[in-house]
Coordinates of N, CA and C in Angstrom, one line a residue:
M18 N 1.0 -1.3 0.0 CA -0.1 0.0 0.0 C 0.9 1.3 0.0
A19 N 0.5 2.2 -0.7 CA 1.3 3.5 -0.8 C 1.4 4.1 0.5
G20 N 2.7 4.6 0.8 CA 2.9 5.3 2.1 C 3.4 4.4 3.1
E21 N 3.2 2.9 2.9 CA 3.6 2.1 4.1 C 5.2 1.8 3.9
P22 N 5.9 1.6 5.0 CA 7.3 1.4 4.9 C 7.5 0.1 4.2
R23 N 8.6 0.2 3.5 CA 9.2 -1.2 2.8 C 10.0 -1.9 3.7
S24 N 10.1 -3.3 3.4 CA 10.9 -4.2 4.4 C 12.2 -3.8 4.4
K25 N 12.9 -3.1 3.5 CA 14.4 -2.8 3.4 C 14.4 -1.5 4.3
D26 N 13.4 -0.8 4.6 CA 13.5 0.3 5.5 C 13.4 0.0 7.0
L27 N 13.2 -1.2 7.2 CA 12.9 -1.7 8.6 C 14.1 -2.3 9.2
G28 N 14.6 -1.9 10.3 CA 15.8 -2.5 11.0 C 15.5 -3.8 11.4
K29 N 16.5 -4.4 12.1 CA 16.3 -5.8 12.7 C 15.2 -5.7 13.8
S30 N 15.2 -4.6 14.6 CA 14.1 -4.5 15.6 C 12.7 -4.1 15.2
G31 N 12.6 -4.1 13.9 CA 11.3 -3.6 13.3 C 11.1 -2.1 13.2
Q32 N 12.0 -1.3 13.8 CA 11.9 0.1 13.9 C 12.3 0.7 12.4
L33 N 11.9 1.8 12.0 CA 12.0 2.4 10.8 C 13.5 2.9 10.8
D34 N 14.1 2.5 9.6 CA 15.5 2.8 9.5 C 15.9 3.8 8.4
F35 N 15.3 5.1 8.5 CA 15.7 6.0 7.5 C 15.5 7.2 8.2
P36 N 16.2 8.3 7.6 CA 16.0 9.6 8.2 C 14.7 10.2 8.3
R37 N 14.3 10.9 9.4 CA 13.0 11.4 9.5 C 13.0 12.9 9.9
P38 N 12.1 13.8 9.3 CA 12.2 15.2 9.6 C 11.9 15.5 11.0
L39 N 12.4 16.7 11.4 CA 11.9 17.3 12.6 C 10.5 17.6 12.5
T40 N 9.7 17.4 13.5 CA 8.4 17.7 13.6 C 7.9 18.5 14.7
T41 N 7.3 19.7 14.2 CA 6.9 20.6 15.4 C 5.6 21.1 15.2
V42 N 5.0 21.8 16.0 CA 3.7 22.6 16.1 C 4.0 24.0 16.5
D43 N 3.5 25.0 15.8 CA 3.4 26.2 16.3 C 2.1 26.9 16.3
V44 N 1.9 27.8 17.0 CA 0.6 28.5 17.4 C 0.5 29.9 17.2
V45 N -0.3 30.5 16.5 CA -0.4 31.9 16.3 C -1.5 32.2 17.2
I46 N -1.2 32.9 18.3 CA -2.2 33.3 19.3 C -2.6 34.8 19.3
F47 N -3.8 35.1 19.0 CA -4.5 36.5 18.9 C -5.1 37.0 20.0
R48 N -5.2 38.2 20.4 CA -6.0 38.7 21.3 C -6.3 40.2 20.9
I49 N -7.3 40.9 21.3 CA -7.5 42.2 21.0 C -7.2 42.9 22.4
S50 N -6.3 43.9 22.5 CA -6.2 44.7 23.6 C -6.1 46.1 23.2
G51 N -7.0 46.9 24.1 CA -7.1 48.4 23.6 C -8.0 48.4 22.2
D52 N -7.2 49.0 21.3 CA -7.6 49.1 19.9 C -6.7 48.6 18.9
S53 N -6.1 47.5 19.5 CA -5.3 46.8 18.4 C -5.4 45.3 18.5
L54 N -5.1 44.6 17.2 CA -5.0 43.0 17.3 C -3.5 42.7 17.5
Q55 N -3.4 41.9 18.5 CA -2.1 41.4 18.9 C -1.7 40.1 18.8
V56 N -0.4 39.7 18.6 CA -0.1 38.4 18.5 C 0.9 38.0 19.7
L57 N 0.8 36.9 20.1 CA 1.9 36.5 21.2 C 3.2 35.8 20.6
L58 N 4.3 36.4 21.0 CA 5.6 35.9 20.6 C 6.4 35.5 21.7
V59 N 7.3 34.5 21.4 CA 8.4 34.3 22.5 C 9.8 34.4 22.1
Q60 N 10.6 34.8 22.9 CA 11.9 35.0 22.6 C 12.8 33.7 22.6
R61 N 13.4 33.3 21.7 CA 14.3 32.2 21.6 C 15.4 32.1 22.4
P62 N 15.8 31.1 23.0 CA 16.9 30.9 23.9 C 18.4 31.4 23.4
A63 N 19.2 31.8 24.1 CA 20.5 32.2 23.6 C 21.5 31.0 23.8
D64 N 21.1 29.8 24.0 CA 22.1 28.8 24.3 C 22.9 28.5 23.0
E65 N 24.1 27.9 23.2 CA 24.8 27.6 22.2 C 24.3 26.7 21.3
G66 N 24.3 26.6 19.9 CA 23.7 25.7 19.1 C 22.1 25.9 18.9
E67 N 21.5 26.8 19.4 CA 20.1 27.1 19.2 C 20.2 28.0 18.0
P68 N 19.2 27.6 16.9 CA 19.1 28.5 15.8 C 18.3 29.7 16.3
F69 N 18.7 30.8 15.5 CA 18.0 32.2 15.6 C 18.0 32.6 17.2
P70 N 19.2 32.6 17.9 CA 19.3 32.9 19.3 C 18.6 34.3 19.7
Q71 N 17.8 34.4 20.6 CA 17.2 35.7 21.1 C 16.2 36.2 20.1
A72 N 16.0 35.6 19.1 CA 15.0 36.3 18.0 C 13.5 35.8 18.6
W73 N 12.6 36.7 18.1 CA 11.2 36.5 18.4 C 10.6 35.3 17.5
A74 N 9.8 34.6 18.0 CA 9.2 33.3 17.2 C 7.8 33.2 17.7
L75 N 6.9 32.4 17.0 CA 5.8 32.0 17.3 C 5.9 30.8 18.6
P76 N 5.0 30.9 19.5 CA 5.1 29.8 20.3 C 5.0 28.4 19.8
G77 N 5.8 27.4 20.2 CA 5.6 26.2 19.7 C 6.7 25.2 20.1
G78 N 7.0 24.1 19.5 CA 8.1 23.3 19.7 C 7.8 21.8 19.3
F79 N 8.7 21.0 19.4 CA 8.6 19.7 18.9 C 7.5 18.8 19.5
V80 N 6.9 18.0 18.7 CA 5.8 17.2 19.2 C 6.3 16.1 20.4
D81 N 5.5 15.9 21.3 CA 6.0 14.9 22.4 C 5.1 13.8 22.3
V82 N 5.7 12.6 21.7 CA 5.0 11.5 21.4 C 4.4 10.8 22.8
A83 N 4.9 11.1 23.9 CA 4.6 10.6 25.0 C 3.3 11.4 25.6
K84 N 3.2 12.6 25.2 CA 2.1 13.5 25.9 C 1.1 13.9 24.9
D85 N 1.4 14.0 23.6 CA 0.4 14.5 22.5 C -0.3 13.3 21.8
R86 N -1.5 13.2 21.9 CA -2.3 12.3 21.2 C -2.5 12.6 19.7
D87 N -2.4 13.8 19.5 CA -2.5 14.3 18.0 C -1.9 15.7 17.8
L88 N -2.0 16.4 16.7 CA -1.4 17.7 16.5 C -2.1 18.7 17.3
A89 N -3.5 18.6 17.4 CA -4.1 19.5 18.1 C -3.9 19.5 19.5
A90 N -3.6 18.2 20.1 CA -3.3 18.2 21.5 C -1.9 18.9 21.8
C91 N -1.1 18.7 20.9 CA 0.3 19.3 20.9 C 0.1 21.0 20.9
A92 N -0.7 21.5 20.1 CA -1.0 22.9 20.0 C -1.7 23.4 21.2
A93 N -2.6 22.8 21.8 CA -3.4 23.1 23.1 C -2.4 23.1 24.1
R94 N -1.4 22.1 24.0 CA -0.4 22.1 25.3 C 0.6 23.3 25.2
K95 N 1.0 23.7 24.1 CA 1.8 24.8 23.7 C 1.3 26.0 24.2
L96 N -0.2 26.1 23.9 CA -0.8 27.4 24.3 C -0.9 27.4 25.9
R97 N -1.3 26.3 26.4 CA -1.4 26.3 27.9 C 0.0 26.7 28.5
E98 N 1.1 26.2 28.1 CA 2.5 26.4 28.6 C 2.9 28.0 28.5
K99 N 2.3 28.6 27.5 CA 2.8 29.9 27.2 C 1.9 30.9 27.8
T100 N 0.6 30.6 28.0 CA -0.5 31.5 28.5 C -1.3 31.0 29.7
G101 N -1.2 29.7 30.0 CA -1.9 29.1 31.1 C -3.5 28.9 30.9
V102 N -3.9 29.0 29.6 CA -5.3 29.0 29.3 C -5.5 28.0 28.2
T103 N -6.8 27.6 28.1 CA -7.2 26.9 27.1 C -8.1 27.7 26.2
S104 N -7.7 27.8 25.0 CA -8.4 28.6 23.9 C -9.8 28.2 23.7
P105 N -10.8 29.2 23.6 CA -12.2 28.7 23.2 C -12.1 28.5 21.8
Y106 N -11.0 28.9 21.1 CA -11.1 28.7 19.7 C -9.7 28.4 19.0
L107 N -9.5 27.0 18.5 CA -8.3 26.7 18.0 C -8.4 25.9 16.6
E108 N -7.9 26.5 15.6 CA -7.9 26.0 14.3 C -6.6 25.6 13.7
Q109 N -6.6 24.6 12.9 CA -5.5 24.2 12.0 C -5.4 25.2 10.9
L110 N -4.2 25.7 10.8 CA -3.9 26.7 9.7 C -3.4 26.3 8.5
G111 N -2.3 25.3 8.6 CA -1.7 24.8 7.5 C -0.2 24.0 7.8
S112 N 0.6 23.6 7.1 CA 1.7 23.0 7.3 C 2.9 23.6 6.5
W113 N 4.1 23.8 7.0 CA 5.2 24.3 6.2 C 6.2 23.2 6.4
G114 N 7.1 23.0 5.4 CA 8.2 22.0 5.5 C 9.2 22.3 4.3
S115 N 10.4 22.2 4.7 CA 11.5 22.1 3.8 C 12.8 21.8 4.3
A116 N 13.8 21.5 3.5 CA 15.2 21.4 4.1 C 15.9 22.5 4.6
T117 N 15.2 23.7 4.3 CA 16.2 24.9 4.7 C 15.4 25.9 5.8
R118 N 14.2 25.4 6.3 CA 13.5 26.3 7.1 C 14.1 26.2 8.6
D119 N 14.9 25.2 8.8 CA 15.5 25.1 10.2 C 16.9 24.5 9.9
P120 N 18.0 25.4 10.5 CA 19.3 24.9 10.2 C 19.7 23.6 10.7
R121 N 18.8 23.0 11.7 CA 19.2 21.7 12.4 C 18.8 20.6 11.5
G122 N 18.1 20.9 10.4 CA 17.7 19.7 9.4 C 16.3 19.8 8.8
W123 N 16.1 18.8 7.9 CA 14.7 18.8 7.3 C 13.7 19.0 8.4
S124 N 12.8 19.8 8.3 CA 11.8 20.3 9.3 C 10.4 20.4 8.8
A125 N 9.3 20.0 9.3 CA 8.1 20.3 8.9 C 7.3 20.7 10.3
T126 N 6.6 21.8 10.2 CA 5.7 22.3 11.1 C 4.3 22.5 10.9
H127 N 3.5 22.2 11.7 CA 2.0 22.1 11.5 C 1.4 23.4 12.4
A128 N 0.9 24.4 11.8 CA 0.6 25.7 12.4 C -1.0 25.7 12.7
Y129 N -1.3 26.3 13.8 CA -2.6 26.5 14.4 C -2.7 27.8 14.7
F130 N -4.0 28.5 14.7 CA -4.2 29.8 15.3 C -5.1 29.7 16.2
A131 N -5.1 30.6 17.4 CA -5.9 30.5 18.5 C -6.4 31.9 18.9
L132 N -7.6 32.0 19.4 CA -8.1 33.3 19.9 C -8.4 33.2 21.4
I133 N -8.0 34.3 22.1 CA -8.1 34.4 23.6 C -8.6 35.6 24.0
P134 N -9.4 35.8 25.0 CA -9.7 37.1 25.6 C -8.4 37.8 26.2
D135 N -8.7 39.2 26.2 CA -7.7 40.0 26.6 C -7.2 39.6 28.1
D136 N -8.3 39.3 29.0 CA -7.9 39.1 30.5 C -7.6 37.7 30.7
A137 N -7.3 36.8 29.7 CA -7.1 35.5 30.1 C -5.7 35.0 30.3
G138 N -5.3 34.3 31.3 CA -4.0 33.8 31.4 C -2.9 34.7 31.9
T139 N -1.9 34.0 32.4 CA -0.6 34.7 32.8 C 0.6 34.2 31.8
L140 N 1.2 35.2 31.2 CA 2.4 34.8 30.3 C 3.4 34.1 30.9
A141 N 4.1 33.2 30.2 CA 5.3 32.7 30.5 C 6.5 33.9 30.5
P142 N 7.5 33.7 31.1 CA 8.5 34.9 31.3 C 9.1 35.3 29.8
D143 N 9.1 34.3 29.0 CA 9.8 34.6 27.6 C 8.8 35.0 26.6
A144 N 7.5 35.3 26.9 CA 6.5 35.6 26.2 C 6.1 37.1 26.1
R145 N 5.7 37.7 25.0 CA 5.2 39.2 24.9 C 4.3 39.4 23.8
W146 N 3.5 40.3 24.1 CA 2.3 40.6 23.0 C 3.0 41.7 22.2
F147 N 2.6 41.5 20.8 CA 3.2 42.6 19.7 C 2.0 42.9 19.0
P148 N 1.8 44.2 18.7 CA 0.5 44.6 18.0 C 0.7 44.4 16.5
I149 N -0.3 44.1 15.8 CA -0.4 43.9 14.4 C -0.8 45.3 13.9
Q150 N 0.0 45.9 12.9 CA -0.3 47.4 12.4 C -0.4 47.3 11.0
G151 N -1.6 47.7 10.3 CA -1.8 47.6 8.9 C -1.8 46.2 8.3
G152 N -2.4 45.4 9.2 CA -2.5 44.1 8.8 C -1.1 43.2 8.8
R153 N -0.2 43.7 9.4 CA 1.1 42.9 9.3 C 1.9 43.3 10.6
L154 N 2.9 42.4 10.9 CA 3.8 42.6 12.0 C 5.1 43.3 11.5
K155 N 5.5 44.2 12.1 CA 6.8 45.1 11.6 C 8.0 44.3 12.0
D156 N 8.1 43.4 13.0 CA 9.3 42.7 13.6 C 9.5 41.4 12.6
K157 N 10.8 41.2 12.4 CA 11.2 40.1 11.6 C 11.2 38.9 12.7
L158 N 10.8 37.7 12.3 CA 10.6 36.6 13.2 C 11.5 35.4 12.7
A159 N 11.9 34.6 13.8 CA 12.8 33.4 13.3 C 12.0 32.4 12.3
F160 N 12.9 31.7 11.8 CA 12.4 30.3 10.9 C 11.5 31.2 9.8
D161 N 10.4 30.6 9.5 CA 9.6 31.2 8.3 C 8.3 31.6 9.2
H162 N 8.5 31.8 10.5 CA 7.3 32.2 11.3 C 6.5 33.5 10.7
G163 N 7.4 34.4 10.0 CA 6.7 35.7 9.4 C 5.7 35.1 8.3
D164 N 6.0 34.2 7.5 CA 5.1 33.7 6.5 C 3.8 33.1 7.2
I165 N 4.1 32.3 8.3 CA 3.0 31.6 9.0 C 2.2 32.7 9.5
L166 N 2.6 33.7 10.2 CA 1.8 34.8 10.9 C 1.0 35.6 9.7
A167 N 1.5 35.8 8.7 CA 0.9 36.6 7.5 C -0.3 35.7 7.1
T168 N -0.1 34.5 7.0 CA -1.2 33.4 6.6 C -2.3 33.5 7.6
A169 N -1.9 33.5 8.9 CA -2.9 33.5 10.1 C -3.6 34.7 10.0
I170 N -3.1 35.9 9.8 CA -3.8 37.2 9.7 C -4.8 37.2 8.7
Q171 N -4.4 36.7 7.5 CA -5.2 36.9 6.4 C -6.5 35.9 6.6
R172 N -6.0 34.7 7.1 CA -7.2 33.7 7.5 C -8.2 34.2 8.4
L173 N -7.7 35.0 9.4 CA -8.5 35.5 10.4 C -9.4 36.6 10.0
R174 N -8.9 37.6 9.2 CA -9.6 38.7 8.5 C -10.7 38.0 7.6
N175 N -10.3 37.1 6.8 CA -11.3 36.6 5.8 C -12.5 35.9 6.5
K176 N -12.2 35.1 7.6 CA -13.2 34.4 8.3 C -14.1 35.3 9.1
V177 N -13.5 36.4 9.5 CA -14.3 37.3 10.3 C -15.4 38.2 9.5
E178 N -15.2 38.1 8.3 CA -16.1 38.7 7.3 C -17.4 37.9 7.3
Y179 N -17.5 36.7 7.5 CA -18.6 35.9 7.5 C -18.9 35.0 8.6
T180 N -18.2 35.1 9.8 CA -18.2 34.3 10.9 C -18.4 35.1 12.2
S181 N -18.7 34.3 13.4 CA -18.7 34.9 14.7 C -17.4 34.8 15.4
L182 N -16.2 34.5 14.7 CA -15.0 34.2 15.5 C -14.7 35.5 16.3
P183 N -14.9 36.7 16.2 CA -14.6 37.6 17.2 C -15.2 37.6 18.6
A184 N -16.2 36.7 18.6 CA -16.8 36.5 20.0 C -15.7 35.8 20.9
Y185 N -15.0 35.0 20.3 CA -14.1 34.1 21.1 C -12.9 35.2 21.6
L186 N -12.8 36.4 21.0 CA -11.9 37.4 21.5 C -12.4 38.2 22.7
M187 N -13.6 38.1 23.0 CA -14.3 38.8 24.1 C -14.2 38.3 25.5
P188 N -14.3 39.2 26.5 CA -14.2 38.8 27.9 C -15.5 38.1 28.2
A189 N -15.7 37.6 29.3 CA -16.8 36.8 29.8 C -18.2 37.6 29.5
E190 N -18.1 38.8 29.8 CA -19.4 39.7 29.6 C -19.0 40.9 28.6
F191 N -19.9 41.4 27.8 CA -19.6 42.3 26.9 C -20.9 43.0 26.4
T192 N -20.8 44.1 25.7 CA -21.8 44.9 25.2 C -21.8 44.6 23.6
L193 N -22.9 45.0 23.1 CA -22.8 44.8 21.5 C -22.0 45.9 20.9
P194 N -21.8 47.1 21.3 CA -20.8 48.0 20.8 C -19.3 47.5 21.0
D195 N -19.2 46.9 22.1 CA -17.8 46.0 22.5 C -17.4 45.1 21.3
L196 N -18.4 44.2 21.1 CA -18.2 43.3 20.0 C -18.1 43.8 18.6
Q197 N -18.9 44.8 18.4 CA -18.8 45.6 17.0 C -17.4 46.2 16.9
R198 N -16.8 46.8 18.0 CA -15.6 47.3 18.0 C -14.5 46.3 17.6
V199 N -14.6 45.0 18.2 CA -13.6 44.1 17.9 C -13.7 43.6 16.5
Y200 N -14.9 43.5 15.9 CA -14.9 43.2 14.4 C -14.2 44.3 13.8
E201 N -14.5 45.5 14.0 CA -14.0 46.6 13.3 C -12.5 46.7 13.4
I202 N -11.9 46.2 14.5 CA -10.5 46.3 14.7 C -9.8 45.2 13.8
V203 N -10.4 44.1 13.7 CA -9.8 43.0 12.9 C -9.9 43.4 11.5
L204 N -11.1 43.9 11.1 CA -11.3 44.0 9.7 C -10.6 45.5 9.2
D205 N -10.3 46.2 10.1 CA -9.7 47.7 10.0 C -10.6 48.6 9.2
R206 N -12.0 48.4 9.5 CA -13.0 49.3 8.8 C -14.1 49.5 9.8
S207 N -15.0 50.4 9.6 CA -16.2 50.7 10.4 C -17.4 49.7 9.8
L208 N -18.2 49.4 10.7 CA -19.6 48.6 10.3 C -20.7 49.4 10.8
E209 N -21.7 49.3 10.1 CA -23.1 50.0 10.3 C -23.8 49.4 11.3
K210 N -24.0 50.3 12.5 CA -24.5 49.9 13.8 C -25.7 49.0 13.9
S211 N -26.7 49.3 13.2 CA -28.1 48.7 13.2 C -28.1 47.5 12.5
A212 N -27.2 47.3 11.3 CA -27.1 46.0 10.5 C -26.4 45.1 11.3
F213 N -25.3 45.7 12.0 CA -24.4 44.7 12.8 C -25.4 44.1 13.9
R214 N -26.1 44.9 14.6 CA -26.7 44.5 15.8 C -27.9 43.4 15.4
T215 N -28.5 43.8 14.1 CA -29.5 42.7 13.7 C -28.9 41.4 13.4
R216 N -27.7 41.4 12.7 CA -27.2 40.2 12.4 C -26.6 39.4 13.6
I217 N -26.1 39.9 14.6 CA -25.6 39.2 15.7 C -26.7 38.7 16.4
L218 N -27.7 39.5 16.7 CA -28.7 38.8 17.6 C -29.6 37.9 16.8
S219 N -29.7 38.0 15.5 CA -30.4 36.9 14.9 C -29.7 35.7 14.8
A220 N -28.3 35.6 15.1 CA -27.5 34.5 14.7 C -27.6 33.6 15.9
D221 N -28.3 33.9 17.0 CA -28.4 33.1 18.3 C -27.1 32.6 18.9
M222 N -26.1 33.4 18.8 CA -24.8 32.9 19.4 C -24.4 33.5 20.7
I223 N -25.3 34.8 21.1 CA -24.9 35.3 22.4 C -26.2 35.4 23.2
E224 N -26.2 35.6 24.4 CA -27.4 35.7 25.3 C -27.2 36.8 26.4
P225 N -28.4 37.4 26.6 CA -28.1 38.6 27.6 C -27.9 38.1 29.1
V226 N -27.2 38.8 29.8 CA -27.0 38.4 31.1 C -27.9 39.5 32.2
A227 N -28.2 39.0 33.3 CA -29.1 39.9 34.2 C -28.5 40.9 34.7
K228 N -27.8 41.6 34.0 CA -27.1 43.0 34.6 C -26.8 43.9 33.5
M229 N -26.6 45.2 33.9 CA -26.6 46.2 32.9 C -24.9 46.9 33.2
R230 N -24.4 47.3 32.0 CA -23.1 48.3 32.4 C -23.6 49.6 32.5
R231 N -23.2 50.3 33.7 CA -23.3 51.5 34.2 C -22.4 52.4 33.7
G232 N -22.6 53.6 33.2 CA -21.6 54.6 33.0 C -22.2 55.9 32.7
P233 N -21.3 56.8 32.2 CA -21.9 58.2 32.0 C -23.2 58.4 31.2
N234 N -23.1 57.4 30.1 CA -24.5 57.5 29.4 C -25.5 56.5 29.9
R235 N -26.4 56.2 29.1 CA -27.5 55.3 29.6 C -26.9 53.7 29.7
P236 N -27.6 53.0 30.7 CA -26.9 51.8 30.9 C -27.1 50.8 29.6
A237 N -26.1 49.9 29.4 CA -25.9 49.2 28.3 C -26.1 47.6 28.7
Q238 N -26.9 46.9 27.9 CA -27.1 45.5 28.2 C -25.9 44.6 28.0
L239 N -25.6 43.8 28.9 CA -24.4 42.9 28.9 C -24.9 41.6 28.3
Y240 N -23.9 41.0 27.6 CA -24.2 39.8 26.9 C -23.0 38.8 27.2
R241 N -23.2 37.6 26.8 CA -22.1 36.4 27.0 C -22.3 35.4 25.7
L242 N -21.2 34.9 25.5 CA -21.3 33.9 24.3 C -22.0 32.6 25.0
K243 N -22.8 32.0 24.2 CA -23.6 30.8 24.6 C -22.6 29.6 24.7
K244 N -22.8 29.1 26.0 CA -22.0 28.0 26.3 C -22.0 26.9 25.3
G245 N -20.7 26.6 24.9 CA -20.6 25.6 23.9 C -21.0 25.8 22.5
R246 N -21.3 27.0 22.3 CA -21.6 27.6 20.9 C -20.6 27.4 19.9
E247 N -20.8 26.7 18.8 CA -19.9 26.6 17.8 C -20.0 28.0 16.9
P248 N -18.8 28.1 16.1 CA -18.9 29.5 15.4 C -20.1 29.5 14.3
V249 N -20.7 30.7 14.2 CA -21.7 30.9 13.4 C -21.2 31.3 12.0
Y250 N -21.8 30.8 10.9 CA -21.4 31.2 9.7 C -22.6 32.0 9.0
F251 N -22.5 33.2 8.6 CA -23.4 34.0 8.2 C -23.5 33.9 6.6
V252 N -24.6 34.2 6.1 CA -25.0 33.9 4.5 C -24.4 35.0 3.8
R253 N -24.1 36.2 4.4 CA -23.5 37.3 3.5 C -22.4 37.8 4.4
T254 N -21.3 38.4 3.8 CA -20.3 39.1 4.4 C -20.7 40.4 4.8
F255 N -19.8 41.0 5.8 CA -20.0 42.5 6.2 C -19.6 43.3 5.0
N256 N -20.5 44.0 4.4 CA -20.1 45.0 3.4 C -19.5 46.2 3.9
P257 N -18.6 46.7 3.2 CA -18.0 48.2 3.6 C -19.1 49.0 3.6
P258 N -19.1 50.0 4.6 CA -20.2 51.1 4.5 C -20.0 52.0 3.1
E259 N -21.1 52.4 2.7 CA -21.2 53.2 1.4 C -21.0 54.7 1.8

């Protein structure tokens, strides 16, 4: 059968006896803080022999065959190690592999992207949030992580046009203007208020909580994401205002 090891590839112990690529998982972790979309990066160690010493990179690392039952489990573990949280949304982004992306040898990485609220978790000491400006990161990253991040940003912006993904970036309780502002930050444009409100409420993805937000203006109804709610796919994209 195609893909199965041939007998000559097996050693006397039955183990595979040919070079195998390095296998890693990297996670693009997004949040909204203030008025900006941000990505979590980690600083690589300065130890001798480490590629790209002290450069910034996406959180990730080698698959642990003793701990990780699959690639998604590895991505979730890396997320917990760097933020202390389990993301409400984790999606596989794609795979990158070549003989040149890692100076240690032929390497393949499987990338995921995650969305977490601003107030979630405590960062590992080597981790820091970086703002995305104009749809891109200005800093140069290790390996091919700049390409992976650019793909993740484009994927997120494309899906926000027709899904409820920004709800996973929200705190436990929020107002409709809060949610609209997060959509606008990711899309980098304004949305029409009444049309946005109608679409979100008709999607049955959020529910009101029994309290209001008090402030200088009139009280605002607070909402929360419905428990266990899967992403909602809208029949139309958010059209730019005319």
